[in-house]
Coordinates of C-alpha atoms in Angstrom, one line a residue:
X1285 CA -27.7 -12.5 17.5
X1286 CA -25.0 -15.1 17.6
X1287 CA -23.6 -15.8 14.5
X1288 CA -20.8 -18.1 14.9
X1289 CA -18.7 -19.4 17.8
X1290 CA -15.1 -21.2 17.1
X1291 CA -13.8 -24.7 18.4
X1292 CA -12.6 -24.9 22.0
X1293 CA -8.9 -24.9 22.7
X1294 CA -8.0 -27.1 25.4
X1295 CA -6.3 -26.4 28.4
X1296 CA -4.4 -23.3 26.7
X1297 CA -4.3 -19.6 27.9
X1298 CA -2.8 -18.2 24.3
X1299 CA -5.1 -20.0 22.0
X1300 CA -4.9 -19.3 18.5
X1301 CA -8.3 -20.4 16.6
X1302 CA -8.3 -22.3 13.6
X1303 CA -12.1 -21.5 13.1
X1304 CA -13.0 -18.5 10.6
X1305 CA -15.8 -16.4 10.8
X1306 CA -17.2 -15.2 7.0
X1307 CA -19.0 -12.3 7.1
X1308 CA -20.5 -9.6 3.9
X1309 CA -18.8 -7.0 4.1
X1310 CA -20.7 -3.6 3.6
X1311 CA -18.8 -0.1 3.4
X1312 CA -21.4 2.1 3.6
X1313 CA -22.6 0.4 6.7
X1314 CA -22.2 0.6 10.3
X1315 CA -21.6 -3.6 10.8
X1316 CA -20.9 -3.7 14.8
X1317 CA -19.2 -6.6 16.2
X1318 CA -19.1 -8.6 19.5
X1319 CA -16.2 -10.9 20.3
X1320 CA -17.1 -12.6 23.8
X1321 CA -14.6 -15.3 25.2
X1322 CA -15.5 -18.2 27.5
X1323 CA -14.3 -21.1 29.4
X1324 CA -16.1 -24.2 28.2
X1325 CA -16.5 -26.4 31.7
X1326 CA -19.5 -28.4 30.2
X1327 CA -20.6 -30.0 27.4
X1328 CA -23.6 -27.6 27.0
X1329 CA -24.5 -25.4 24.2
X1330 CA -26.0 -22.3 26.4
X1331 CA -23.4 -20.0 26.9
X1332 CA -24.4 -19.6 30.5
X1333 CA -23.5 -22.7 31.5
X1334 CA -20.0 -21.8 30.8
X1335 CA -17.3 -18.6 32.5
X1336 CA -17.2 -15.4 30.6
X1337 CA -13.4 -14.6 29.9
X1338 CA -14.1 -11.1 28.6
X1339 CA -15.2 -9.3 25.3
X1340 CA -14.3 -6.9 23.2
X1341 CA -16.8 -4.6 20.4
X1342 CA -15.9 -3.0 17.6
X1343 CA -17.0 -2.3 13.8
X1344 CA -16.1 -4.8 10.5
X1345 CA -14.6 -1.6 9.4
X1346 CA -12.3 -0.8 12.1
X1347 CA -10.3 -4.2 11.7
X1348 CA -10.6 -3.7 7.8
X1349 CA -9.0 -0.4 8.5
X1350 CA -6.3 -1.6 10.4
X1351 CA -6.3 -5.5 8.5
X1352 CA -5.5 -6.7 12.1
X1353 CA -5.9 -5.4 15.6
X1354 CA -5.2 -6.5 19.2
X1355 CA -7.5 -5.1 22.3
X1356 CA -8.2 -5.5 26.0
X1357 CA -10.7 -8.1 26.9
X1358 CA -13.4 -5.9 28.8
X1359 CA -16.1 -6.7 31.5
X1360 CA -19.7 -6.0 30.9
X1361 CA -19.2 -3.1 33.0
X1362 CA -16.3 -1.6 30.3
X1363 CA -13.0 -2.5 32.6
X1364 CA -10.6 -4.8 32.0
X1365 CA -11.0 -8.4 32.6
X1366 CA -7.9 -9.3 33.7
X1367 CA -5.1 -9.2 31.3
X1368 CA -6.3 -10.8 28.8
X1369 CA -6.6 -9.9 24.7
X1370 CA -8.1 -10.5 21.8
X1371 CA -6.0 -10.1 18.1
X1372 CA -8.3 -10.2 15.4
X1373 CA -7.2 -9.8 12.1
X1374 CA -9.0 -10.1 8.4
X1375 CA -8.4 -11.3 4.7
X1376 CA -10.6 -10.6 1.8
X1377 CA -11.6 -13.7 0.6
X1378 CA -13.4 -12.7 -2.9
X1379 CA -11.3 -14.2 -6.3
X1380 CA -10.5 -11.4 -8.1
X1381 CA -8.3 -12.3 -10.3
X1382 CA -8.6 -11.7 -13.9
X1383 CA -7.5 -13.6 -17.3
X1384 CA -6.4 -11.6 -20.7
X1385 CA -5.9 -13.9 -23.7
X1386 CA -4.5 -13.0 -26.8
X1387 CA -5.4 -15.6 -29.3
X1388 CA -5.0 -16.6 -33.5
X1389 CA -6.0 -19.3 -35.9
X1390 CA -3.7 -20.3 -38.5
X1391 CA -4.6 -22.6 -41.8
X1392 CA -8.6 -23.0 -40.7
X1393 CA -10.5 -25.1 -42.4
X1394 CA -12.7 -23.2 -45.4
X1395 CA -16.3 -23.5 -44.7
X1396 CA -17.7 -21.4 -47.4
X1397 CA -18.0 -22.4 -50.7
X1398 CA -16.5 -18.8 -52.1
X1399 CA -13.9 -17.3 -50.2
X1400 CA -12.7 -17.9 -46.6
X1401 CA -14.4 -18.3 -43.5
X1402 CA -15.3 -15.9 -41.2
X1403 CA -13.7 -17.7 -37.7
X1404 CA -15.1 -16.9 -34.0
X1405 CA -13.8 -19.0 -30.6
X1406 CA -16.3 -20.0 -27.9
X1407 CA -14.3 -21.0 -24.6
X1408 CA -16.8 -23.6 -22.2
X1409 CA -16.5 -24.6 -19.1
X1410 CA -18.5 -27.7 -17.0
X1411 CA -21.4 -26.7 -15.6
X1412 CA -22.9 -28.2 -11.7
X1413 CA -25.0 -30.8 -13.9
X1414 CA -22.2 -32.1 -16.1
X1415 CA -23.5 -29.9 -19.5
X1416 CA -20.6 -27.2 -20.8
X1417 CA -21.7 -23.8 -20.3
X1418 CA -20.5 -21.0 -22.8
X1419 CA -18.4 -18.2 -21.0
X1420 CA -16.9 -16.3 -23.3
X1421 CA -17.2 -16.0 -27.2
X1422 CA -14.5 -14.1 -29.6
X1423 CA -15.9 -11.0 -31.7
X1424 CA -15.9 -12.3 -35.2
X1425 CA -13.5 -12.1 -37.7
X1426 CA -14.1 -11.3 -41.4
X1427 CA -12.8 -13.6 -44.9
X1428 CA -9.6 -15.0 -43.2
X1429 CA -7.9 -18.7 -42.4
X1430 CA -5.5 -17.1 -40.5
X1431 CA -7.6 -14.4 -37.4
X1432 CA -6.3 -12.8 -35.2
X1433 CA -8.6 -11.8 -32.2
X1434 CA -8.8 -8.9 -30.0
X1435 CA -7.0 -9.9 -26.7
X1436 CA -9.7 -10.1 -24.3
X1437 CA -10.1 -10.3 -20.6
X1438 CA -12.9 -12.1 -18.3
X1439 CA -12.6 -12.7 -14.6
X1440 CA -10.8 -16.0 -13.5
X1441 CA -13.8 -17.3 -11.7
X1442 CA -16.3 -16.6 -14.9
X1443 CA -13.8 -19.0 -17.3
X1444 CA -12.6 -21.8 -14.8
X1445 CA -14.2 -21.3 -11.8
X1446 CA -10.9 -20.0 -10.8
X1447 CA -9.5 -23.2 -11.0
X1448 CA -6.5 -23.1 -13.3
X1449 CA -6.1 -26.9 -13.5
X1450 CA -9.9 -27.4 -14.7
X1451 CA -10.5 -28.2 -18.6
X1452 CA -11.7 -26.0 -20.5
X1453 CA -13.4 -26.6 -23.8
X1454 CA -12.2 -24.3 -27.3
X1455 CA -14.7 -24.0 -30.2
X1456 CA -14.0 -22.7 -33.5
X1457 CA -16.9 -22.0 -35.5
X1458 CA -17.3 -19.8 -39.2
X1459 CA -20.0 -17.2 -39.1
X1460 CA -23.1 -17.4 -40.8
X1461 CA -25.6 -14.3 -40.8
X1462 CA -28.4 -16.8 -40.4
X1463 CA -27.4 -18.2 -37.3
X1464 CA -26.4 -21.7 -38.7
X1465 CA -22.8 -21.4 -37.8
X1466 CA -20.6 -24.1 -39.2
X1467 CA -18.2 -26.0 -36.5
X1468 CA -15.0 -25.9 -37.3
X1469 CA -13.0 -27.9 -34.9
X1470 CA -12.8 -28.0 -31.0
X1471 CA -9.5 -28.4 -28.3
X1472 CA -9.7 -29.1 -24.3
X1473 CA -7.4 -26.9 -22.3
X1474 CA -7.0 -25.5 -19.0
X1475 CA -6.1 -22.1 -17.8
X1476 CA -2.4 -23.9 -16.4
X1477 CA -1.9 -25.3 -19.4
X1478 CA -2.7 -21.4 -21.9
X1479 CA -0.7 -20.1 -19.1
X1480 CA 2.7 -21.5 -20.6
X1481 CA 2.5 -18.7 -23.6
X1482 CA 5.1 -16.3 -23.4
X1483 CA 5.3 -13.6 -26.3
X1484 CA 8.2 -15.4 -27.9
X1485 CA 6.9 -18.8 -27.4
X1486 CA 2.8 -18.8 -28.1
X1487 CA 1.2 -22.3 -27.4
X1488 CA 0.0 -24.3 -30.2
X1489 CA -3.1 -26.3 -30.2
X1490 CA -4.3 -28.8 -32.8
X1491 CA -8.2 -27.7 -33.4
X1492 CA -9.9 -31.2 -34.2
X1493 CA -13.5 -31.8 -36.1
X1494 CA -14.3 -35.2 -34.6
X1495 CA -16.4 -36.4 -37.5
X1496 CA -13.7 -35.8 -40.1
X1497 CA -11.2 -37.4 -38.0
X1498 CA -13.8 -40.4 -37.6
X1499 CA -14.1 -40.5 -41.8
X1500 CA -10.9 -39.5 -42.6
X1501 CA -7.4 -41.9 -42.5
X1502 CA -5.1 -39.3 -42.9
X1503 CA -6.7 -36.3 -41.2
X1504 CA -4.4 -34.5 -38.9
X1505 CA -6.2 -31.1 -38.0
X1506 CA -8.9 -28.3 -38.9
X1507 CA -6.2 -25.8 -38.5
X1508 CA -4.3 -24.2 -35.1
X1509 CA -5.1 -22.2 -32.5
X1510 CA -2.6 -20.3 -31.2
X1511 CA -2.7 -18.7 -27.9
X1512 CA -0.6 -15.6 -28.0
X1513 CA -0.1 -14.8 -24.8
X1514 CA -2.4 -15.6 -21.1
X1515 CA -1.8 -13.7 -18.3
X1516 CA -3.7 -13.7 -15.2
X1517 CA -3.4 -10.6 -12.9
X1518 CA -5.5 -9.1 -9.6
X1519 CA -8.6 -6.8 -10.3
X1520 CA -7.5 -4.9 -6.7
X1521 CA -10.8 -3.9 -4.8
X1522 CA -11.6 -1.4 -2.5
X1523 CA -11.1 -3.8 0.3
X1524 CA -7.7 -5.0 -1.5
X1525 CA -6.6 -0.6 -0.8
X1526 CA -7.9 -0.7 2.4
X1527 CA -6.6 -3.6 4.0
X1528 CA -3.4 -2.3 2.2
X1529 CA -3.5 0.8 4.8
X1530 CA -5.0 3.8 2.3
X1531 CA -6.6 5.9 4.7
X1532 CA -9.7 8.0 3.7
X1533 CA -9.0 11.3 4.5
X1534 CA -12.4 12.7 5.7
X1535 CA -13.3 16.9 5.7
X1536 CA -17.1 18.4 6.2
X1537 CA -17.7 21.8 4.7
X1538 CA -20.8 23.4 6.4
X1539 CA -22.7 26.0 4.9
X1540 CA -23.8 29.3 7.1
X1541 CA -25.3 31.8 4.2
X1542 CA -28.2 33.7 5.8
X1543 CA -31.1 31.7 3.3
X1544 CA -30.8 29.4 6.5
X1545 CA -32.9 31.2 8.7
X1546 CA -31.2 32.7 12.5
X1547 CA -30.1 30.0 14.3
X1548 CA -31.7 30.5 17.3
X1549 CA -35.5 30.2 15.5
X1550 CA -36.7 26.7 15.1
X1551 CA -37.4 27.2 11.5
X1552 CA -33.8 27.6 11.1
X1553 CA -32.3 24.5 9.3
X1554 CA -29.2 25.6 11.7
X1555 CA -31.8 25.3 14.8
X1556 CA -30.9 22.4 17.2
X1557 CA -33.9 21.1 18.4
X1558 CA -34.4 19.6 21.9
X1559 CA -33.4 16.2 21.2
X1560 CA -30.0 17.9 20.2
X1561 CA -30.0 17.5 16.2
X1562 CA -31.0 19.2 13.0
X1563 CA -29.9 18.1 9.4
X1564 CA -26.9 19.9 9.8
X1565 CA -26.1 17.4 12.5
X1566 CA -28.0 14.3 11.1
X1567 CA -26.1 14.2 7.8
X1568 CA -22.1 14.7 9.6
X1569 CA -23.1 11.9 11.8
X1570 CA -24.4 9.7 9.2
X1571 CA -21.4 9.9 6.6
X1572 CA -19.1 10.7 9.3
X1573 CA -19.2 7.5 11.8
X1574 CA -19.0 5.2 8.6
X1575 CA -15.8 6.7 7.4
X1576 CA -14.2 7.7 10.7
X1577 CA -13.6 3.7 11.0
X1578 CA -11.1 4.3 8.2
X1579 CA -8.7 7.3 9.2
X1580 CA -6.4 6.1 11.7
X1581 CA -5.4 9.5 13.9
X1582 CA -9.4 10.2 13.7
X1583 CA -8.7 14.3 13.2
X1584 CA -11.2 15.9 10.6
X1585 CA -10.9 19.4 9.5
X1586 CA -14.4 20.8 9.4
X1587 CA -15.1 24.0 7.2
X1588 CA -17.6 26.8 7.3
X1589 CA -18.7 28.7 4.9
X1590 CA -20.6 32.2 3.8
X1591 CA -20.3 33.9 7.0
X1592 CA -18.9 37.0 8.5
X1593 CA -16.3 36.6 11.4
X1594 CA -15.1 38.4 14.5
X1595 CA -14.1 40.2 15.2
X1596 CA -13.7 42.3 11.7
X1597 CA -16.9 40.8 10.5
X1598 CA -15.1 40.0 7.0
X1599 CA -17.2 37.2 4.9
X1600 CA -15.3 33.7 4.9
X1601 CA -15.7 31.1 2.4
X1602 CA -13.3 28.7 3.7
X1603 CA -12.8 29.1 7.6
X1604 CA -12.0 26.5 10.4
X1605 CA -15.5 26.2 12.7
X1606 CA -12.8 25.7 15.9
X1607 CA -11.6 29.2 14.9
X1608 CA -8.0 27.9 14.4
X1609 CA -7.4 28.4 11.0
X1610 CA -3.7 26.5 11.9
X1611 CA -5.1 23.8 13.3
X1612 CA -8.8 23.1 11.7
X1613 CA -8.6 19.5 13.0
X1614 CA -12.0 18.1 15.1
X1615 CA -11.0 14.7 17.1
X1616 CA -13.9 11.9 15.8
X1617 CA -17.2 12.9 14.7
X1618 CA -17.9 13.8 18.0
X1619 CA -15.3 16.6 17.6
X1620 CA -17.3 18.2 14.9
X1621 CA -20.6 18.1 16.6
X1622 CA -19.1 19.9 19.4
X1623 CA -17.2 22.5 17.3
X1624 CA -20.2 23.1 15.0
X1625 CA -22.9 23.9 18.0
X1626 CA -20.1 26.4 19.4
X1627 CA -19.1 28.3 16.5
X1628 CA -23.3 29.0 16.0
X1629 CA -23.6 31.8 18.1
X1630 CA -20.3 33.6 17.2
X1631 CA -21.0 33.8 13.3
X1632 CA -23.2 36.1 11.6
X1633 CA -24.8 34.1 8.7
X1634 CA -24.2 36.0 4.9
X1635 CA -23.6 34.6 1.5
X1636 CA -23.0 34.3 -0.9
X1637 CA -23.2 30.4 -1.4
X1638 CA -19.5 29.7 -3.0
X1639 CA -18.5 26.1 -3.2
X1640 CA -15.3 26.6 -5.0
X1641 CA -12.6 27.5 -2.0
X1642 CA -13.8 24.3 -0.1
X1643 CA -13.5 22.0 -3.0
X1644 CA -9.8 23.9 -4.0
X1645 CA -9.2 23.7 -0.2
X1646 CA -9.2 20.1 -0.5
X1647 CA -8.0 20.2 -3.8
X1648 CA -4.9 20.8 -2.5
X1649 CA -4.1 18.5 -0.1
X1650 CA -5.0 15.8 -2.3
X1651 CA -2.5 17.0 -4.7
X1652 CA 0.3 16.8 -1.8
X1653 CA -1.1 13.0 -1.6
X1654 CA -0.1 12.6 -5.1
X1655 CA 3.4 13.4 -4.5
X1656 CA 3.3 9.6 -3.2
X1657 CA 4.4 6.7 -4.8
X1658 CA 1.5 4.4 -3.3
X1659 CA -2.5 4.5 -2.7
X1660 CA -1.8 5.8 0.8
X1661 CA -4.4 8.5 1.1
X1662 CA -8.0 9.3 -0.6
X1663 CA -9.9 12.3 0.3
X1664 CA -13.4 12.7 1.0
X1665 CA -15.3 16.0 1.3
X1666 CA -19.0 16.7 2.6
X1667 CA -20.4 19.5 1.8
X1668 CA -24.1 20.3 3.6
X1669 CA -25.6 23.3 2.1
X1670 CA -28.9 24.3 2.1
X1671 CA -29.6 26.0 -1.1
X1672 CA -28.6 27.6 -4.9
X1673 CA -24.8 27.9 -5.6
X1674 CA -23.4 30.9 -6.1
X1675 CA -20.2 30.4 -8.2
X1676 CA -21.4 28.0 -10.5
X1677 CA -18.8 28.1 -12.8
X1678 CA -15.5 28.2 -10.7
X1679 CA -17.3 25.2 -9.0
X1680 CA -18.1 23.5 -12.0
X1681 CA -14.1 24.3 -12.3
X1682 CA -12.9 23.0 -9.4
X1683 CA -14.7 19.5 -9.6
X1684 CA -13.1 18.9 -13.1
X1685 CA -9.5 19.9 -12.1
X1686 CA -10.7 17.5 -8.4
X1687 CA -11.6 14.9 -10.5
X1688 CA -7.7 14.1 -11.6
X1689 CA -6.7 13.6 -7.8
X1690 CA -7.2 10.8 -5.1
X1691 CA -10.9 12.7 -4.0
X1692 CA -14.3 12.5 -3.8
X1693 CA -17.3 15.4 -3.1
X1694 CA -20.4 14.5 -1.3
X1695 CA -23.2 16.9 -1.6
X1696 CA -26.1 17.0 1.2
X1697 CA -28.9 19.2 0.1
X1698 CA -30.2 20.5 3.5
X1699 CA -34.1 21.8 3.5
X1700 CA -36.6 22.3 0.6
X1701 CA -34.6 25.1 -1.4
X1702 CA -34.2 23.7 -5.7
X1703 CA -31.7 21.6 -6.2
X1704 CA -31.1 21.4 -9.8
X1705 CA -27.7 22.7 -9.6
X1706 CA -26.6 20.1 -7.4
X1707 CA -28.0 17.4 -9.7
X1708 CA -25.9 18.7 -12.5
X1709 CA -22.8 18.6 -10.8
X1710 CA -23.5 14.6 -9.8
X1711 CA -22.4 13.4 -13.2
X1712 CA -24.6 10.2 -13.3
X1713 CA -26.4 11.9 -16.1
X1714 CA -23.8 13.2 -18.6
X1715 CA -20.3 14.2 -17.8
X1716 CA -19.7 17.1 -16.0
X1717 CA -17.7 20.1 -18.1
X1718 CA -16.0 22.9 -17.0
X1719 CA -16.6 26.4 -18.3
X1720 CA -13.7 26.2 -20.2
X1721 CA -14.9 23.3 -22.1
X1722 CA -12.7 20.3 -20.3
X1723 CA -14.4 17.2 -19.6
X1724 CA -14.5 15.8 -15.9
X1725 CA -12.2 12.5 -16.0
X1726 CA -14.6 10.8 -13.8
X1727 CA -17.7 11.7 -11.4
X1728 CA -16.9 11.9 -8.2
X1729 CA -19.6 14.4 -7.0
X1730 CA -22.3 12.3 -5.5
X1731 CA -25.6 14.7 -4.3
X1732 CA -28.3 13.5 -2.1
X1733 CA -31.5 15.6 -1.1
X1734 CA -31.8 15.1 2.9
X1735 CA -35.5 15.7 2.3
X1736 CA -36.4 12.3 1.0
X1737 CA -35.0 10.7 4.1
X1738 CA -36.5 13.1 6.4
X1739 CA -38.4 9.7 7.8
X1740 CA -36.4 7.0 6.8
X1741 CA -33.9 5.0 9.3
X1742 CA -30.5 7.1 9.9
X1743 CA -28.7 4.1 8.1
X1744 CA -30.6 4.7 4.6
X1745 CA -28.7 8.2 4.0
X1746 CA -25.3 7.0 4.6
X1747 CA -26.1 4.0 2.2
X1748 CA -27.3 6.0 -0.3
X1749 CA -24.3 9.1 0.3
X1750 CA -21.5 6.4 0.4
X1751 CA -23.0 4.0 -2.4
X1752 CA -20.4 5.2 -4.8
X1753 CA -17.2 5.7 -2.8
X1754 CA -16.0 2.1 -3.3
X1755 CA -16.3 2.2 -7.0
X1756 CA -14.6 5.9 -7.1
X1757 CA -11.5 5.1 -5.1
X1758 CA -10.4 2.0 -6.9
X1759 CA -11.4 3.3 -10.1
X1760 CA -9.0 6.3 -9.4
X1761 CA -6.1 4.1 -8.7
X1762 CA -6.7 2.1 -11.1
X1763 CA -6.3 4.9 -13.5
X1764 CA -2.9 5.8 -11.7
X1765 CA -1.8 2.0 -12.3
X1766 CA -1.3 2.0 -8.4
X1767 CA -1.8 -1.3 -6.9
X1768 CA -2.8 -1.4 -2.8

């Protein structure tokens, strides 16, 4: 499917195209890419017509990941054509900028016969059809003249369209509890203009009641508004971290307890069946080709656990599946597919099914990650188990104290064994505590059952594992006031 070609450059062997492509951009997504280069010699639209340069494939996420990459040209048949190369390169192109406003009234008109009035602000902008549209309005506030409202932050686009130099429209209005709010007065700004507040030096702005300036000679105002201070700053997205070169740091934790079954009988959830998979295997691949776009030296360690070893036979709950506990590192996904159908027949499955050394395993690294003054790193751990959890509560633990570092759990529940343990760790529900009481500062344990997408399209598990990983690494920067 063709979804966009860019304007010829004529006569030029280093052309640099002024064309951009736009395209959604979808994490949890495999989004593959074809770049094909040709020389137009015709005027005709069918690319046959014209000599095929070259062309190079890749994922959306791979030039995210690297914000701008440069590649041989290949021939159909994967050789180079020639020496040519292709740069690409990527910008984000989503406003997220953000406006707080800190604003007061002073000397408002009185609306209510006894006592004060009870002020609120409505900010407008114009709508397509020429109307003003209400975008924000103030919380109200109680028997004054003189409010001061909450500062109060909306996104840049919501207000002016992001458009600083577009008018804005200011109502003032006194509360009633019947709906029938009296106006008070009205001002036209724009977000350039509210922008020239400083904390010493607020901006004053005359709020006017049309009709009593019609009627009246000498009416000057309905009172001030004062805007205390406007500052617009950058809502950073996970694209914004990414394309600023954090890496997601990617480990899978298997599990090899003996509720599996023996490997080599096909009711085993650890049996690899002729076409070369299980669930096991399904759910690595799945999570582990999105992410593997977004870790540049492509080494994952990959983690077994609940079996006895050679050649002592000692249970592990936390060993490398390549038996190098120096070096537990598996190149790409592949890697970990070839490591895990090794390891199968040189383990002896056991239990008990502890979670808590793989999660402090992790643990650990991300804390190192920490020790950096930038979002550089995020980790991501998958854990496919089939069944109850042992160590509930040093689990339970562990994702509490994980929860305070750059790192995120993924949970695959493998076969038909109860789940409800898992689902209580995935704090969607209520927040996750640990036995000692302390609260989780934020989920980060996302659980899926593989069951209900035993028959659905490879692509729907990794959507629905990865959903949540966006959200989870910005929100944990955020928290650290790191920017991208």
């Amino acid at each position: 499917l063709q979804l966009d070609r860019t304007e010829t450059a004529v006569n030029n062997l280093n052309p640099a195209f002024a064309r951009k492509f736009i395209i959604d951009y979808h994490f949890e997504e495999v989004q593959k890419l074809k770049f094909a280069l040709f020389d137009q010699d015709k005027s005709s639209m069918q690319l046959y017509e014209h000599d095929f340069l070259g062309e190079f494939s890749c994922t959306l996420g791979m030039i995210v990941s690297s914000k701008k990459i440069t590649r041989t040209l290949l021939l159909g048949n994967g050789k180079p054509a020639g020496k040519g190369m292709i740069t690409i390169a990527a910008q984000e192109l989503s406003d997220n900028r953000v406006i707080t406003l800190s604003m007061a009234g002073r000397k408002l008109d009185k609306k209510d016969l006894f006592g004060k009035s009870d002020p609120f602000l409505e900010f407008h902008k114009p709508g397509d059809d020429g109307k003003w549209m209400l975008v924000h309005r103030t919380e109200v506030i109680k028997y004054t003249l003189d409010p001061v409202w909450k500062p109060f932050t909306v996104p840049l686009v919501s207000l002016c369209d992001g458009d600083v130099e577009k008018l804005i429209k200011v109502m003032c209005y006194d509360y009633d509890s019947d709906g029938g709010h009296d106006f008070i007065g009205e001002f036209q700004t724009s977000v350039a203009k509210m922008c020239e507040a400083q904390d010493a030096f607020p901006l004053e702005l005359e709020c006017i009641n049309p009709k009593k300036q019609k009627k009246k000679k000498n009416y000057k105002n309905s009172g001030i508004i004062i805007v205390k201070s406007c500052k617009i700053t950058r809502d950073f997205s996970f694209l914004d971290y990414i394309l600023g070169g954090c890496q997601l740091m990617f480990t899978v934790g298997i599990d090899f307890t003996a509720s599996n079954g023996n490997p080599r009988d096909p009711s085993s959830l650890h049996y690899i069946n002729p076409m070369g998979t299980n669930e096991y295997l399904s759910a690595i691949w799945a999570v582990g080709q999105i992410i593997q776009d977004y870790d540049s030296d492509k080494m994952f360690p990959a983690l077994g656990f609940g079996a006895q070893l050679p050649p002592d036979w000692k249970v592990s709950h936390e060993f490398a599946i390549n038996f190098n506990p120096t070096n537990p590192f598996c190149s790409g996904v592949e890697g970990i597919v070839q490591a895990y159908s090794a390891c199968l027949p040189h383990i002896r499955f056991y239990g008990p099914t502890n979670f808590s050394p793989i999660i402090n395993h992790v643990a650990r690294f991300a804390a190192q990650a920490t020790q950096q003054e930038a979002a550089s790193q995020y980790f991501i751990l998958l854990i496919i188990t089939d069944g109850v959890i042992s160590d509930m509560d040093e689990t339970r633990h562990a994702v509490v104290q994980a929860s305070k570092l750059p790192m995120s759990i993924i949970i695959v529940g493998v076969g038909n064994a109860d789940f409800a343990a898992m689902e209580f760790l995935d704090g969607d529900s209520r927040v996750l505590r640990s036995y000692t009481g302390e609260e989780a500062v934020r989920d980060i344990v996302q659980f899926v059952p593989f069951r209900d997408f035993r028959n659905a399209p490879k692509e729907t598990l990794a959507k629905a594992v990865l959903a949540e990983l966006p959200q989870q690494v910005v929100q944990y920067f955020k928290h650290q006031n790191l920017p991208p």
